[in-house]
Amino acid sequence: MMDKSSKKRLGRERRHRRVRAKVVGTAERPRLAVFRSAQHIYAQIINDGTGRTLAAAADNEVDKKALAKAAKGKDARGAKAAAAFAVGQLVAAKAKKAGVSQVVFDRGGRSYEGRVAALAEGAREGGLEF
C-alpha cells in the first residue's frame, strides 16, 4: 500500500510524462522547463533537438535584498513567490542574451498556480513570449 506522498509524487510524474509527450523545445521555440522543490525553484531554457540548455536560472542567483523588497512591495507576494518571479525575470534576461524570444512552457507536471505561475509571469515581464 502506498502512502499519500508517494501517490502525489507518482501522479506528478505521470502528468509530467504526459505533458512532455506533447511539449517539445525546438531551435525556434525552446522549452522553458520549471522545477520546483519544497525550498527552491529552477528554470531552464532547453533545445530538445540538440539536448542543450541555452539559459538557466535559480532562486539562489537572485539578490536577497531585492527579494525582501519585492515581498513587501505594492504587489506583495510571499517570499518564495517573489523569488520565483525574480527567477522568471532572470531567465528571460539570459534568454534574450542567447537570442531566444519565444518559448514553450513546461510546468513540470505541477499545477499552474503559486510559484510556477509567478515564474511564468516574471518571464513574460522579462520579454519572453509563450
Short mmCIF file of C-alpha atoms in Angstrom, two decimals:
data_model
loop_
_atom_site.label_atom_id
_atom_site.label_comp_id
_atom_site.label_asym_id
_atom_site.label_seq_id
_atom_site.Cartn_x
_atom_site.Cartn_y
_atom_site.Cartn_z
CA MET A 1 0.00 0.00 0.00
CA MET A 2 1.29 3.44 -0.99
CA ASP A 3 1.36 6.37 1.36
CA LYS A 4 -0.07 9.76 0.40
CA SER A 5 3.24 11.40 -0.54
CA SER A 6 4.18 8.54 -2.89
CA LYS A 7 0.80 8.81 -4.63
CA LYS A 8 1.26 12.55 -5.08
CA ARG A 9 4.78 12.12 -6.45
CA LEU A 10 3.72 9.39 -8.86
CA GLY A 11 0.77 11.46 -10.04
CA ARG A 12 3.00 14.45 -10.74
CA GLU A 13 5.48 12.25 -12.62
CA ARG A 14 2.64 10.79 -14.69
CA ARG A 15 1.33 14.26 -15.55
CA HIS A 16 4.85 15.39 -16.43
CA ARG A 17 5.37 12.45 -18.82
CA ARG A 18 2.01 13.16 -20.46
CA VAL A 19 2.84 16.83 -21.00
CA ARG A 20 6.39 16.07 -22.21
CA ALA A 21 4.95 13.81 -24.92
CA LYS A 22 3.38 16.94 -26.45
CA VAL A 23 5.67 19.82 -25.40
CA VAL A 24 8.95 19.77 -27.31
CA GLY A 25 11.51 22.57 -27.50
CA THR A 26 12.88 23.36 -30.94
CA ALA A 27 15.61 25.73 -32.09
CA GLU A 28 12.97 28.37 -32.93
CA ARG A 29 10.92 27.82 -29.75
CA PRO A 30 12.91 26.15 -26.98
CA ARG A 31 11.23 24.75 -23.88
CA LEU A 32 11.12 26.71 -20.62
CA ALA A 33 11.24 23.92 -18.04
CA VAL A 34 10.41 24.66 -14.40
CA PHE A 35 11.48 22.54 -11.45
CA ARG A 36 10.02 23.39 -8.06
CA SER A 37 11.22 21.76 -4.88
CA ALA A 38 9.97 22.47 -1.39
CA GLN A 39 12.65 25.13 -0.83
CA HIS A 40 13.83 26.31 -4.26
CA ILE A 41 12.76 26.91 -7.85
CA TYR A 42 14.80 26.46 -11.00
CA ALA A 43 14.19 27.30 -14.66
CA GLN A 44 15.98 26.16 -17.80
CA ILE A 45 15.53 27.01 -21.46
CA ILE A 46 16.24 23.83 -23.41
CA ASN A 47 16.55 23.00 -27.10
CA ASP A 48 15.34 19.39 -27.16
CA GLY A 49 16.57 18.87 -30.72
CA THR A 50 20.20 19.16 -29.65
CA GLY A 51 19.69 18.43 -25.96
CA ARG A 52 21.39 21.68 -24.94
CA THR A 53 20.48 24.09 -22.18
CA LEU A 54 20.54 27.62 -23.61
CA ALA A 55 19.90 29.51 -20.36
CA ALA A 56 19.26 28.61 -16.74
CA ALA A 57 18.39 30.44 -13.53
CA ALA A 58 17.73 29.52 -9.92
CA ASP A 59 16.49 31.36 -6.87
CA ASN A 60 19.94 31.21 -5.23
CA GLU A 61 21.25 33.52 -8.01
CA VAL A 62 18.78 36.28 -7.13
CA ASP A 63 19.74 39.21 -4.91
CA LYS A 64 18.27 38.60 -1.44
CA LYS A 65 17.77 42.31 -0.70
CA ALA A 66 15.72 42.74 -3.87
CA LEU A 67 13.61 39.73 -2.86
CA ALA A 68 12.83 41.17 0.56
CA LYS A 69 11.85 44.45 -1.09
CA ALA A 70 9.63 42.68 -3.65
CA ALA A 71 7.92 40.63 -0.94
CA LYS A 72 6.98 43.83 0.92
CA GLY A 73 6.08 45.98 -2.09
CA LYS A 74 2.74 47.05 -3.51
CA ASP A 75 2.30 43.75 -5.36
CA ALA A 76 3.16 41.81 -2.22
CA ARG A 77 3.86 38.13 -2.74
CA GLY A 78 5.17 35.60 -0.33
CA ALA A 79 8.95 35.27 -0.18
CA LYS A 80 9.02 32.11 -2.31
CA ALA A 81 6.66 33.55 -4.94
CA ALA A 82 8.75 36.74 -5.08
CA ALA A 83 11.84 34.58 -5.63
CA ALA A 84 10.06 32.68 -8.41
CA PHE A 85 9.06 35.95 -10.10
CA ALA A 86 12.67 37.14 -9.94
CA VAL A 87 13.90 33.82 -11.38
CA GLY A 88 11.48 34.28 -14.27
CA GLN A 89 12.87 37.74 -14.98
CA LEU A 90 16.45 36.45 -14.68
CA VAL A 91 15.91 33.52 -17.06
CA ALA A 92 14.22 35.88 -19.54
CA ALA A 93 17.22 38.21 -19.46
CA LYS A 94 19.59 35.28 -20.02
CA ALA A 95 17.39 34.00 -22.85
CA LYS A 96 17.49 37.40 -24.56
CA LYS A 97 21.30 37.27 -24.43
CA ALA A 98 21.16 33.80 -26.03
CA GLY A 99 18.88 35.13 -28.78
CA VAL A 100 15.66 33.47 -27.62
CA SER A 101 12.39 35.42 -27.56
CA GLN A 102 9.72 32.70 -27.86
CA VAL A 103 9.45 29.57 -25.71
CA VAL A 104 7.01 26.79 -24.89
CA PHE A 105 6.21 26.46 -21.20
CA ASP A 106 6.77 23.17 -19.38
CA ARG A 107 5.39 23.37 -15.86
CA GLY A 108 6.89 20.01 -14.88
CA GLY A 109 3.62 18.30 -14.01
CA ARG A 110 2.77 20.95 -11.41
CA SER A 111 -0.41 22.97 -11.47
CA TYR A 112 -0.19 26.45 -12.95
CA GLU A 113 -0.55 28.39 -9.72
CA GLY A 114 1.58 29.85 -6.96
CA ARG A 115 5.31 29.82 -7.62
CA VAL A 116 5.03 28.24 -11.08
CA ALA A 117 2.63 30.97 -12.23
CA ALA A 118 4.81 33.66 -10.60
CA LEU A 119 7.84 32.40 -12.53
CA ALA A 120 5.86 32.46 -15.80
CA GLU A 121 4.63 35.98 -15.03
CA GLY A 122 8.21 37.12 -14.38
CA ALA A 123 9.43 35.56 -17.61
CA ARG A 124 6.66 37.29 -19.57
CA GLU A 125 7.50 40.61 -17.93
CA GLY A 126 11.15 39.97 -18.83
CA GLY A 127 10.20 39.76 -22.51
CA LEU A 128 9.63 36.08 -23.28
CA GLU A 129 6.58 35.10 -25.32
CA PHE A 130 4.69 31.85 -24.67
#
